Amino acid sequence: MNENDKTPYVVSSKSYTAVAINCAAKAGEWIKSKLGSVKQLSTKTSPQDIVTEVDKGAEQMIRKLILTHFPDHAILGEEGVEPGAEAAARALQAAQEEEYLWIIDPVDGTTNYVHGFPFYSVSIALAHRGEVIVGVIYDPSRDELFVAEKGKGAYVHGNPTYVSKESQLSESLLATGFPIDSKVNLPLNMAELHALLPKVRNVRAGGSAALHLAYVAAGRLSGYWEHGLSAWDIAAGALLVQESGGAVTDTDGRPFDLSVRNIAATNGLIHQGLLDTLKEAGEGSVR
Ligand code: IPD
Ligand code: CA
Ligand code: CA
């Protein structure tokens, strides 16, 4: 190449999915290698909202890798956005129209990671004009890699994933996440738990939105709901659930898109039952 030619070198012929897998696997291995040796723990919007140098380093690693292959693609990564719900919504709004937008959560489940509780993940999605076409979630603790491609199904290490078959709430295992917003979302979530717990087998709160969604996709959970999330928490997982035969909406039943903050994802069979109970609980709670 002529040394005056400033055209960036682009590694060609790698599929989007292959790049997403490569990024998630590399970042996941690195994150795991740093487990137990976090040096800088800081808080964002509240003492419960934490970030470490590992979150930031992993996001840098993923960004570099993506741009090596696709220098003209846009990236929305959690650590590149100011903390807080409004900033997250603004960043998404600004990026949503991009032709290709990568959406990254470098460590989903930072609290678990910091405490050595082995339930955290790397979540990477690619959206084409606002529609998620690739979703990859990697769990380094179990070396489980979940992959979905729009219209082509979802897989965990090459084996197709399918949602579970429970058709009644009474047979269902659900998951949720406890919100950090103590004014609105936390009381609402408590009312929902109060309403749901007597109706279902049980409810878990594992602490990684992305892994909860991957588990719904893989049939390990019948459903999952949570309030106050951002696109990087759920973009990849929503595609995994859809491609595994499940249903994903917001908690009011509107179809999933990248702006959804209150998510409900199920095997489809219990979806309406879950939404109905959430509605009843919401009506009785301070909103
Ligand atoms: C959090 C996790 C957690 C969920 C929070 C998310 P982070 O993401 O997904 O399970 O309850 O709402 O913010 O901060 O660890 O990337
Ligand atoms: Ca997250
Ligand atoms: Ca994160």
PDB file of C-alpha atoms and ligand atoms in Angstrom:
ATOM      1  CA  MET A   1       0.000   0.000   0.000  1.00  0.00           C
ATOM      2  CA  ASN A   2       1.171   3.519  -0.793  1.00  0.00           C
ATOM      3  CA  GLU A   3       2.375   5.108   2.468  1.00  0.00           C
ATOM      4  CA  ASN A   4       0.354   8.249   1.688  1.00  0.00           C
ATOM      5  CA  ASP A   5      -2.825   6.249   1.493  1.00  0.00           C
ATOM      6  CA  LYS A   6      -4.632   7.015   4.752  1.00  0.00           C
ATOM      7  CA  THR A   7      -7.515   4.598   4.136  1.00  0.00           C
ATOM      8  CA  PRO A   8      -7.738   2.498   7.310  1.00  0.00           C
ATOM      9  CA  TYR A   9      -6.908  -1.152   6.890  1.00  0.00           C
ATOM     10  CA  VAL A  10     -10.079  -3.204   7.204  1.00  0.00           C
ATOM     11  CA  VAL A  11     -10.004  -6.902   7.951  1.00  0.00           C
ATOM     12  CA  SER A  12     -12.545  -8.163   5.489  1.00  0.00           C
ATOM     13  CA  SER A  13     -14.855 -11.169   5.309  1.00  0.00           C
ATOM     14  CA  LYS A  14     -15.447 -11.646   9.042  1.00  0.00           C
ATOM     15  CA  SER A  15     -19.105 -11.986   9.818  1.00  0.00           C
ATOM     16  CA  TYR A  16     -20.750  -9.681  12.345  1.00  0.00           C
ATOM     17  CA  THR A  17     -21.541 -12.665  14.513  1.00  0.00           C
ATOM     18  CA  ALA A  18     -17.970 -13.961  14.425  1.00  0.00           C
ATOM     19  CA  VAL A  19     -16.703 -10.557  15.534  1.00  0.00           C
ATOM     20  CA  ALA A  20     -19.292 -10.347  18.331  1.00  0.00           C
ATOM     21  CA  ILE A  21     -18.304 -13.819  19.550  1.00  0.00           C
ATOM     22  CA  ASN A  22     -14.624 -13.010  19.387  1.00  0.00           C
ATOM     23  CA  CYS A  23     -15.115  -9.768  21.350  1.00  0.00           C
ATOM     24  CA  ALA A  24     -17.261 -11.400  24.035  1.00  0.00           C
ATOM     25  CA  ALA A  25     -14.922 -14.358  24.455  1.00  0.00           C
ATOM     26  CA  LYS A  26     -11.750 -12.225  24.624  1.00  0.00           C
ATOM     27  CA  ALA A  27     -13.250  -9.679  27.007  1.00  0.00           C
ATOM     28  CA  GLY A  28     -14.799 -12.437  29.127  1.00  0.00           C
ATOM     29  CA  GLU A  29     -11.487 -14.259  29.542  1.00  0.00           C
ATOM     30  CA  TRP A  30      -9.758 -11.035  30.507  1.00  0.00           C
ATOM     31  CA  ILE A  31     -12.490 -10.106  33.005  1.00  0.00           C
ATOM     32  CA  LYS A  32     -12.258 -13.544  34.598  1.00  0.00           C
ATOM     33  CA  SER A  33      -8.482 -13.240  34.866  1.00  0.00           C
ATOM     34  CA  LYS A  34      -8.967 -10.047  36.917  1.00  0.00           C
ATOM     35  CA  LEU A  35     -11.509 -11.591  39.296  1.00  0.00           C
ATOM     36  CA  GLY A  36     -10.630 -10.773  42.906  1.00  0.00           C
ATOM     37  CA  SER A  37      -8.098  -8.089  42.012  1.00  0.00           C
ATOM     38  CA  VAL A  38     -10.264  -5.024  41.362  1.00  0.00           C
ATOM     39  CA  LYS A  39      -8.297  -1.885  42.255  1.00  0.00           C
ATOM     40  CA  GLN A  40     -10.632   1.021  41.513  1.00  0.00           C
ATOM     41  CA  LEU A  41     -14.195   0.723  42.669  1.00  0.00           C
ATOM     42  CA  SER A  42     -16.268   3.879  42.139  1.00  0.00           C
ATOM     43  CA  THR A  43     -19.932   4.690  42.422  1.00  0.00           C
ATOM     44  CA  LYS A  44     -22.099   6.276  39.739  1.00  0.00           C
ATOM     45  CA  THR A  45     -25.639   7.467  40.574  1.00  0.00           C
ATOM     46  CA  SER A  46     -25.855   5.834  44.023  1.00  0.00           C
ATOM     47  CA  PRO A  47     -23.801   3.622  46.367  1.00  0.00           C
ATOM     48  CA  GLN A  48     -25.436   0.594  44.692  1.00  0.00           C
ATOM     49  CA  ASP A  49     -24.450   1.675  41.172  1.00  0.00           C
ATOM     50  CA  ILE A  50     -20.795   0.679  40.863  1.00  0.00           C
ATOM     51  CA  VAL A  51     -18.103   0.570  38.202  1.00  0.00           C
ATOM     52  CA  THR A  52     -14.526  -0.696  38.188  1.00  0.00           C
ATOM     53  CA  GLU A  53     -11.448  -0.372  36.017  1.00  0.00           C
ATOM     54  CA  VAL A  54     -12.292  -3.833  34.682  1.00  0.00           C
ATOM     55  CA  ASP A  55     -15.640  -2.610  33.241  1.00  0.00           C
ATOM     56  CA  LYS A  56     -13.818   0.257  31.532  1.00  0.00           C
ATOM     57  CA  GLY A  57     -10.904  -1.867  30.294  1.00  0.00           C
ATOM     58  CA  ALA A  58     -13.223  -4.526  28.878  1.00  0.00           C
ATOM     59  CA  GLU A  59     -15.264  -1.930  27.015  1.00  0.00           C
ATOM     60  CA  GLN A  60     -12.077  -0.430  25.513  1.00  0.00           C
ATOM     61  CA  MET A  61     -10.966  -3.882  24.394  1.00  0.00           C
ATOM     62  CA  ILE A  62     -14.323  -4.598  22.726  1.00  0.00           C
ATOM     63  CA  ARG A  63     -14.501  -1.171  21.044  1.00  0.00           C
ATOM     64  CA  LYS A  64     -11.012  -1.594  19.556  1.00  0.00           C
ATOM     65  CA  LEU A  65     -11.790  -5.041  18.226  1.00  0.00           C
ATOM     66  CA  ILE A  66     -15.078  -3.965  16.645  1.00  0.00           C
ATOM     67  CA  LEU A  67     -13.484  -0.937  14.998  1.00  0.00           C
ATOM     68  CA  THR A  68     -10.651  -3.071  13.630  1.00  0.00           C
ATOM     69  CA  HIS A  69     -13.228  -4.944  11.579  1.00  0.00           C
ATOM     70  CA  PHE A  70     -15.894  -2.284  11.052  1.00  0.00           C
ATOM     71  CA  PRO A  71     -14.347   1.191  11.361  1.00  0.00           C
ATOM     72  CA  ASP A  72     -17.491   2.953  10.131  1.00  0.00           C
ATOM     73  CA  HIS A  73     -19.883   1.299  12.580  1.00  0.00           C
ATOM     74  CA  ALA A  74     -21.249   3.204  15.608  1.00  0.00           C
ATOM     75  CA  ILE A  75     -20.871   1.951  19.186  1.00  0.00           C
ATOM     76  CA  LEU A  76     -23.063   2.523  22.231  1.00  0.00           C
ATOM     77  CA  GLY A  77     -21.278   1.186  25.293  1.00  0.00           C
ATOM     78  CA  GLU A  78     -22.357   1.618  28.891  1.00  0.00           C
ATOM     79  CA  GLU A  79     -18.996   3.033  29.988  1.00  0.00           C
ATOM     80  CA  GLY A  80     -19.015   5.620  27.191  1.00  0.00           C
ATOM     81  CA  VAL A  81     -22.228   7.211  28.491  1.00  0.00           C
ATOM     82  CA  GLU A  82     -22.759   9.505  31.496  1.00  0.00           C
ATOM     83  CA  PRO A  83     -24.384   7.669  34.425  1.00  0.00           C
ATOM     84  CA  GLY A  84     -28.144   7.781  34.917  1.00  0.00           C
ATOM     85  CA  ALA A  85     -31.336   6.917  33.081  1.00  0.00           C
ATOM     86  CA  GLU A  86     -31.729  10.238  31.238  1.00  0.00           C
ATOM     87  CA  ALA A  87     -28.203  10.165  29.816  1.00  0.00           C
ATOM     88  CA  ALA A  88     -28.722   6.560  28.704  1.00  0.00           C
ATOM     89  CA  ALA A  89     -31.972   7.461  26.932  1.00  0.00           C
ATOM     90  CA  ARG A  90     -30.339  10.488  25.246  1.00  0.00           C
ATOM     91  CA  ALA A  91     -27.347   8.439  24.073  1.00  0.00           C
ATOM     92  CA  LEU A  92     -29.654   5.810  22.608  1.00  0.00           C
ATOM     93  CA  GLN A  93     -31.777   8.435  20.890  1.00  0.00           C
ATOM     94  CA  ALA A  94     -28.674   9.963  19.301  1.00  0.00           C
ATOM     95  CA  ALA A  95     -27.391   6.589  18.094  1.00  0.00           C
ATOM     96  CA  GLN A  96     -30.574   4.753  17.171  1.00  0.00           C
ATOM     97  CA  GLU A  97     -30.691   5.911  13.559  1.00  0.00           C
ATOM     98  CA  GLU A  98     -27.159   4.667  12.803  1.00  0.00           C
ATOM     99  CA  GLU A  99     -27.017   2.093  10.032  1.00  0.00           C
ATOM    100  CA  TYR A 100     -24.988  -0.297  12.183  1.00  0.00           C
ATOM    101  CA  LEU A 101     -24.885   0.197  15.946  1.00  0.00           C
ATOM    102  CA  TRP A 102     -23.036  -2.082  18.351  1.00  0.00           C
ATOM    103  CA  ILE A 103     -24.498  -2.088  21.858  1.00  0.00           C
ATOM    104  CA  ILE A 104     -22.131  -3.211  24.602  1.00  0.00           C
ATOM    105  CA  ASP A 105     -22.375  -4.030  28.266  1.00  0.00           C
ATOM    106  CA  PRO A 106     -18.774  -5.023  29.064  1.00  0.00           C
ATOM    107  CA  VAL A 107     -19.662  -6.467  32.492  1.00  0.00           C
ATOM    108  CA  ASP A 108     -23.333  -7.064  33.212  1.00  0.00           C
ATOM    109  CA  GLY A 109     -23.497  -7.896  36.893  1.00  0.00           C
ATOM    110  CA  THR A 110     -20.653  -5.743  38.227  1.00  0.00           C
ATOM    111  CA  THR A 111     -21.879  -6.133  41.820  1.00  0.00           C
ATOM    112  CA  ASN A 112     -21.630  -9.914  41.493  1.00  0.00           C
ATOM    113  CA  TYR A 113     -18.217  -9.593  39.860  1.00  0.00           C
ATOM    114  CA  VAL A 114     -16.871  -7.418  42.664  1.00  0.00           C
ATOM    115  CA  HIS A 115     -18.114  -9.889  45.287  1.00  0.00           C
ATOM    116  CA  GLY A 116     -16.910 -12.975  43.415  1.00  0.00           C
ATOM    117  CA  PHE A 117     -20.495 -14.238  42.957  1.00  0.00           C
ATOM    118  CA  PRO A 118     -20.169 -16.152  39.688  1.00  0.00           C
ATOM    119  CA  PHE A 119     -23.107 -14.713  37.753  1.00  0.00           C
ATOM    120  CA  TYR A 120     -21.954 -11.942  35.443  1.00  0.00           C
ATOM    121  CA  SER A 121     -21.584 -11.668  31.694  1.00  0.00           C
ATOM    122  CA  VAL A 122     -20.445  -9.757  28.643  1.00  0.00           C
ATOM    123  CA  SER A 123     -23.325  -8.646  26.420  1.00  0.00           C
ATOM    124  CA  ILE A 124     -22.848  -7.512  22.817  1.00  0.00           C
ATOM    125  CA  ALA A 125     -25.583  -6.758  20.279  1.00  0.00           C
ATOM    126  CA  LEU A 126     -25.550  -5.373  16.762  1.00  0.00           C
ATOM    127  CA  ALA A 127     -28.544  -3.354  15.568  1.00  0.00           C
ATOM    128  CA  HIS A 128     -29.227  -2.497  11.937  1.00  0.00           C
ATOM    129  CA  ARG A 129     -31.304   0.685  11.699  1.00  0.00           C
ATOM    130  CA  GLY A 130     -32.627   0.126  15.216  1.00  0.00           C
ATOM    131  CA  GLU A 131     -33.386  -3.586  14.867  1.00  0.00           C
ATOM    132  CA  VAL A 132     -31.192  -6.073  16.719  1.00  0.00           C
ATOM    133  CA  ILE A 133     -29.734  -8.589  14.255  1.00  0.00           C
ATOM    134  CA  VAL A 134     -27.011 -10.243  16.375  1.00  0.00           C
ATOM    135  CA  GLY A 135     -26.906 -10.904  20.111  1.00  0.00           C
ATOM    136  CA  VAL A 136     -24.081 -12.572  22.033  1.00  0.00           C
ATOM    137  CA  ILE A 137     -23.871 -13.118  25.795  1.00  0.00           C
ATOM    138  CA  TYR A 138     -20.848 -14.777  27.369  1.00  0.00           C
ATOM    139  CA  ASP A 139     -20.746 -16.144  30.914  1.00  0.00           C
ATOM    140  CA  PRO A 140     -17.047 -16.577  31.770  1.00  0.00           C
ATOM    141  CA  SER A 141     -17.762 -18.403  35.054  1.00  0.00           C
ATOM    142  CA  ARG A 142     -19.432 -21.308  33.246  1.00  0.00           C
ATOM    143  CA  ASP A 143     -17.759 -20.751  29.879  1.00  0.00           C
ATOM    144  CA  GLU A 144     -21.201 -20.517  28.283  1.00  0.00           C
ATOM    145  CA  LEU A 145     -21.586 -18.575  25.068  1.00  0.00           C
ATOM    146  CA  PHE A 146     -25.112 -17.694  23.946  1.00  0.00           C
ATOM    147  CA  VAL A 147     -25.506 -16.537  20.336  1.00  0.00           C
ATOM    148  CA  ALA A 148     -28.565 -15.381  18.380  1.00  0.00           C
ATOM    149  CA  GLU A 149     -28.948 -14.169  14.821  1.00  0.00           C
ATOM    150  CA  LYS A 150     -32.171 -12.557  13.631  1.00  0.00           C
ATOM    151  CA  GLY A 151     -34.245 -15.167  11.798  1.00  0.00           C
ATOM    152  CA  LYS A 152     -31.650 -17.909  12.292  1.00  0.00           C
ATOM    153  CA  GLY A 153     -32.282 -19.111  15.836  1.00  0.00           C
ATOM    154  CA  ALA A 154     -30.269 -19.040  19.025  1.00  0.00           C
ATOM    155  CA  TYR A 155     -27.577 -21.346  20.311  1.00  0.00           C
ATOM    156  CA  VAL A 156     -25.502 -22.110  23.354  1.00  0.00           C
ATOM    157  CA  HIS A 157     -22.175 -23.554  22.240  1.00  0.00           C
ATOM    158  CA  GLY A 158     -23.727 -24.652  18.972  1.00  0.00           C
ATOM    159  CA  ASN A 159     -26.799 -26.346  20.481  1.00  0.00           C
ATOM    160  CA  PRO A 160     -30.132 -24.672  19.691  1.00  0.00           C
ATOM    161  CA  THR A 161     -31.859 -23.037  22.643  1.00  0.00           C
ATOM    162  CA  TYR A 162     -35.610 -23.218  23.214  1.00  0.00           C
ATOM    163  CA  VAL A 163     -37.775 -21.547  25.808  1.00  0.00           C
ATOM    164  CA  SER A 164     -39.414 -23.707  28.468  1.00  0.00           C
ATOM    165  CA  LYS A 165     -42.861 -25.267  28.214  1.00  0.00           C
ATOM    166  CA  GLU A 166     -44.583 -24.213  31.448  1.00  0.00           C
ATOM    167  CA  SER A 167     -48.034 -22.939  30.564  1.00  0.00           C
ATOM    168  CA  GLN A 168     -49.139 -21.897  34.056  1.00  0.00           C
ATOM    169  CA  LEU A 169     -47.639 -19.354  36.416  1.00  0.00           C
ATOM    170  CA  SER A 170     -47.993 -21.959  39.150  1.00  0.00           C
ATOM    171  CA  GLU A 171     -45.349 -24.139  37.397  1.00  0.00           C
ATOM    172  CA  SER A 172     -43.052 -21.232  36.579  1.00  0.00           C
ATOM    173  CA  LEU A 173     -39.648 -20.145  37.833  1.00  0.00           C
ATOM    174  CA  LEU A 174     -39.237 -16.400  37.287  1.00  0.00           C
ATOM    175  CA  ALA A 175     -36.433 -13.902  37.781  1.00  0.00           C
ATOM    176  CA  THR A 176     -36.349 -10.191  38.412  1.00  0.00           C
ATOM    177  CA  GLY A 177     -33.833  -7.514  39.379  1.00  0.00           C
ATOM    178  CA  PHE A 178     -34.171  -5.172  42.344  1.00  0.00           C
ATOM    179  CA  PRO A 179     -34.179  -1.566  41.103  1.00  0.00           C
ATOM    180  CA  ILE A 180     -31.849   1.052  42.576  1.00  0.00           C
ATOM    181  CA  ASP A 181     -34.487   3.765  42.132  1.00  0.00           C
ATOM    182  CA  SER A 182     -36.003   3.685  45.613  1.00  0.00           C
ATOM    183  CA  LYS A 183     -38.763   6.226  44.887  1.00  0.00           C
ATOM    184  CA  VAL A 184     -40.777   4.593  42.091  1.00  0.00           C
ATOM    185  CA  ASN A 185     -39.293   1.377  40.731  1.00  0.00           C
ATOM    186  CA  LEU A 186     -38.322  -0.270  44.017  1.00  0.00           C
ATOM    187  CA  PRO A 187     -41.777   0.030  45.684  1.00  0.00           C
ATOM    188  CA  LEU A 188     -43.340  -1.102  42.401  1.00  0.00           C
ATOM    189  CA  ASN A 189     -41.041  -4.133  42.225  1.00  0.00           C
ATOM    190  CA  MET A 190     -41.832  -5.017  45.854  1.00  0.00           C
ATOM    191  CA  ALA A 191     -45.575  -4.877  45.097  1.00  0.00           C
ATOM    192  CA  GLU A 192     -45.014  -7.084  42.043  1.00  0.00           C
ATOM    193  CA  LEU A 193     -43.061  -9.632  44.063  1.00  0.00           C
ATOM    194  CA  HIS A 194     -45.782  -9.633  46.679  1.00  0.00           C
ATOM    195  CA  ALA A 195     -48.378 -10.345  44.008  1.00  0.00           C
ATOM    196  CA  LEU A 196     -46.336 -12.930  42.072  1.00  0.00           C
ATOM    197  CA  LEU A 197     -44.643 -15.014  44.750  1.00  0.00           C
ATOM    198  CA  PRO A 198     -47.824 -16.803  45.885  1.00  0.00           C
ATOM    199  CA  LYS A 199     -48.694 -17.550  42.233  1.00  0.00           C
ATOM    200  CA  VAL A 200     -45.388 -18.978  40.930  1.00  0.00           C
ATOM    201  CA  ARG A 201     -42.916 -21.695  41.973  1.00  0.00           C
ATOM    202  CA  ASN A 202     -40.373 -19.093  42.959  1.00  0.00           C
ATOM    203  CA  VAL A 203     -38.559 -15.927  41.916  1.00  0.00           C
ATOM    204  CA  ARG A 204     -34.782 -15.485  41.616  1.00  0.00           C
ATOM    205  CA  ALA A 205     -32.777 -12.273  41.458  1.00  0.00           C
ATOM    206  CA  GLY A 206     -29.421 -13.370  40.052  1.00  0.00           C
ATOM    207  CA  GLY A 207     -28.007  -9.909  39.338  1.00  0.00           C
ATOM    208  CA  SER A 208     -27.316  -9.994  35.597  1.00  0.00           C
ATOM    209  CA  ALA A 209     -30.137  -8.864  33.318  1.00  0.00           C
ATOM    210  CA  ALA A 210     -28.343 -10.293  30.284  1.00  0.00           C
ATOM    211  CA  LEU A 211     -27.885 -13.723  31.856  1.00  0.00           C
ATOM    212  CA  HIS A 212     -31.482 -13.779  33.068  1.00  0.00           C
ATOM    213  CA  LEU A 213     -32.566 -13.273  29.462  1.00  0.00           C
ATOM    214  CA  ALA A 214     -30.141 -15.934  28.223  1.00  0.00           C
ATOM    215  CA  TYR A 215     -31.634 -18.307  30.810  1.00  0.00           C
ATOM    216  CA  VAL A 216     -35.178 -17.583  29.606  1.00  0.00           C
ATOM    217  CA  ALA A 217     -33.942 -18.347  26.074  1.00  0.00           C
ATOM    218  CA  ALA A 218     -32.369 -21.614  27.237  1.00  0.00           C
ATOM    219  CA  GLY A 219     -35.518 -22.713  29.105  1.00  0.00           C
ATOM    220  CA  ARG A 220     -33.874 -22.458  32.539  1.00  0.00           C
ATOM    221  CA  LEU A 221     -36.251 -19.689  33.605  1.00  0.00           C
ATOM    222  CA  SER A 222     -39.900 -19.458  32.540  1.00  0.00           C
ATOM    223  CA  GLY A 223     -39.796 -15.685  32.545  1.00  0.00           C
ATOM    224  CA  TYR A 224     -38.049 -12.521  33.695  1.00  0.00           C
ATOM    225  CA  TRP A 225     -39.078  -8.939  34.276  1.00  0.00           C
ATOM    226  CA  GLU A 226     -37.272  -5.845  35.501  1.00  0.00           C
ATOM    227  CA  HIS A 227     -37.729  -2.068  35.605  1.00  0.00           C
ATOM    228  CA  GLY A 228     -35.302   0.717  34.788  1.00  0.00           C
ATOM    229  CA  LEU A 229     -32.901  -1.021  32.394  1.00  0.00           C
ATOM    230  CA  SER A 230     -30.904   0.355  29.469  1.00  0.00           C
ATOM    231  CA  ALA A 231     -30.397  -0.907  25.929  1.00  0.00           C
ATOM    232  CA  TRP A 232     -26.988  -2.452  26.756  1.00  0.00           C
ATOM    233  CA  ASP A 233     -28.543  -4.623  29.502  1.00  0.00           C
ATOM    234  CA  ILE A 234     -31.142  -6.240  27.248  1.00  0.00           C
ATOM    235  CA  ALA A 235     -30.498  -5.812  23.505  1.00  0.00           C
ATOM    236  CA  ALA A 236     -28.631  -9.097  23.018  1.00  0.00           C
ATOM    237  CA  GLY A 237     -30.810 -11.024  25.481  1.00  0.00           C
ATOM    238  CA  ALA A 238     -34.076  -9.897  23.909  1.00  0.00           C
ATOM    239  CA  LEU A 239     -32.985 -11.350  20.554  1.00  0.00           C
ATOM    240  CA  LEU A 240     -31.920 -14.592  22.261  1.00  0.00           C
ATOM    241  CA  VAL A 241     -35.383 -14.983  23.801  1.00  0.00           C
ATOM    242  CA  GLN A 242     -37.208 -14.138  20.561  1.00  0.00           C
ATOM    243  CA  GLU A 243     -35.056 -16.511  18.516  1.00  0.00           C
ATOM    244  CA  SER A 244     -35.652 -19.269  21.076  1.00  0.00           C
ATOM    245  CA  GLY A 245     -39.421 -18.983  20.610  1.00  0.00           C
ATOM    246  CA  GLY A 246     -40.223 -16.685  23.544  1.00  0.00           C
ATOM    247  CA  ALA A 247     -41.991 -13.357  23.907  1.00  0.00           C
ATOM    248  CA  VAL A 248     -40.397 -10.000  24.764  1.00  0.00           C
ATOM    249  CA  THR A 249     -42.392  -6.840  25.480  1.00  0.00           C
ATOM    250  CA  ASP A 250     -42.273  -4.018  27.956  1.00  0.00           C
ATOM    251  CA  THR A 251     -44.145  -4.587  31.207  1.00  0.00           C
ATOM    252  CA  ASP A 252     -47.227  -2.907  29.679  1.00  0.00           C
ATOM    253  CA  GLY A 253     -47.216  -5.363  26.772  1.00  0.00           C
ATOM    254  CA  ARG A 254     -45.752  -3.100  24.069  1.00  0.00           C
ATOM    255  CA  PRO A 255     -43.437  -4.879  21.602  1.00  0.00           C
ATOM    256  CA  PHE A 256     -39.713  -4.780  22.378  1.00  0.00           C
ATOM    257  CA  ASP A 257     -37.548  -2.095  20.857  1.00  0.00           C
ATOM    258  CA  LEU A 258     -34.230  -0.595  21.953  1.00  0.00           C
ATOM    259  CA  SER A 259     -35.889   2.130  24.038  1.00  0.00           C
ATOM    260  CA  VAL A 260     -37.651  -0.349  26.345  1.00  0.00           C
ATOM    261  CA  ARG A 261     -36.624   0.180  29.986  1.00  0.00           C
ATOM    262  CA  ASN A 262     -39.148  -2.070  31.744  1.00  0.00           C
ATOM    263  CA  ILE A 263     -38.851  -5.524  30.258  1.00  0.00           C
ATOM    264  CA  ALA A 264     -40.940  -8.695  30.404  1.00  0.00           C
ATOM    265  CA  ALA A 265     -39.516 -11.767  28.664  1.00  0.00           C
ATOM    266  CA  THR A 266     -41.064 -15.209  28.908  1.00  0.00           C
ATOM    267  CA  ASN A 267     -41.578 -18.536  27.186  1.00  0.00           C
ATOM    268  CA  GLY A 268     -44.650 -16.920  25.583  1.00  0.00           C
ATOM    269  CA  LEU A 269     -47.106 -19.288  27.278  1.00  0.00           C
ATOM    270  CA  ILE A 270     -47.122 -17.411  30.592  1.00  0.00           C
ATOM    271  CA  HIS A 271     -46.625 -13.951  29.098  1.00  0.00           C
ATOM    272  CA  GLN A 272     -50.168 -12.659  29.493  1.00  0.00           C
ATOM    273  CA  GLY A 273     -50.445 -14.111  32.987  1.00  0.00           C
ATOM    274  CA  LEU A 274     -47.252 -12.346  34.015  1.00  0.00           C
ATOM    275  CA  LEU A 275     -48.353  -9.031  32.462  1.00  0.00           C
ATOM    276  CA  ASP A 276     -51.789  -9.249  34.112  1.00  0.00           C
ATOM    277  CA  THR A 277     -50.280  -9.815  37.548  1.00  0.00           C
ATOM    278  CA  LEU A 278     -47.752  -6.984  37.056  1.00  0.00           C
ATOM    279  CA  LYS A 279     -50.623  -4.694  36.044  1.00  0.00           C
ATOM    280  CA  GLU A 280     -52.691  -5.564  39.103  1.00  0.00           C
ATOM    281  CA  ALA A 281     -49.666  -5.041  41.337  1.00  0.00           C
ATOM    282  CA  GLY A 282     -48.861  -1.694  39.664  1.00  0.00           C
ATOM    283  CA  GLU A 283     -52.370  -0.428  40.155  1.00  0.00           C
ATOM    284  CA  GLY A 284     -52.158  -1.146  43.857  1.00  0.00           C
ATOM    285  CA  SER A 285     -48.708   0.422  44.274  1.00  0.00           C
ATOM    286  CA  VAL A 286     -47.519   4.040  44.571  1.00  0.00           C
ATOM    287  CA  ARG A 287     -46.745   5.059  41.006  1.00  0.00           C
TER     288      ARG A 287
HETATM  289  C1  IPD B   1     -27.103  -4.382  36.200  1.00  0.00           C
HETATM  290  C2  IPD B   1     -27.439  -5.842  36.210  1.00  0.00           C
HETATM  291  C3  IPD B   1     -28.474  -6.128  37.275  1.00  0.00           C
HETATM  292  C4  IPD B   1     -29.698  -5.313  37.071  1.00  0.00           C
HETATM  293  C5  IPD B   1     -29.359  -3.849  36.984  1.00  0.00           C
HETATM  294  C6  IPD B   1     -28.325  -3.607  35.895  1.00  0.00           C
HETATM  295  P1  IPD B   1     -24.592  -3.654  35.555  1.00  0.00           P
HETATM  296  O1  IPD B   1     -26.128  -4.078  35.217  1.00  0.00           O
HETATM  297  O2  IPD B   1     -27.946  -6.259  34.973  1.00  0.00           O
HETATM  298  O3  IPD B   1     -28.896  -7.473  37.219  1.00  0.00           O
HETATM  299  O4  IPD B   1     -30.583  -5.549  38.137  1.00  0.00           O
HETATM  300  O5  IPD B   1     -30.536  -3.144  36.693  1.00  0.00           O
HETATM  301  O6  IPD B   1     -28.005  -2.230  35.857  1.00  0.00           O
HETATM  302  O7  IPD B   1     -24.651  -2.306  36.219  1.00  0.00           O
HETATM  303  O8  IPD B   1     -24.018  -4.685  36.427  1.00  0.00           O
HETATM  304  O9  IPD B   1     -23.999  -3.589  34.191  1.00  0.00           O
HETATM  305 CA    CA B   2     -25.867  -3.952  32.838  1.00  0.00          CA
HETATM  306 CA    CA B   3     -22.250  -3.014  33.058  1.00  0.00          CA
END
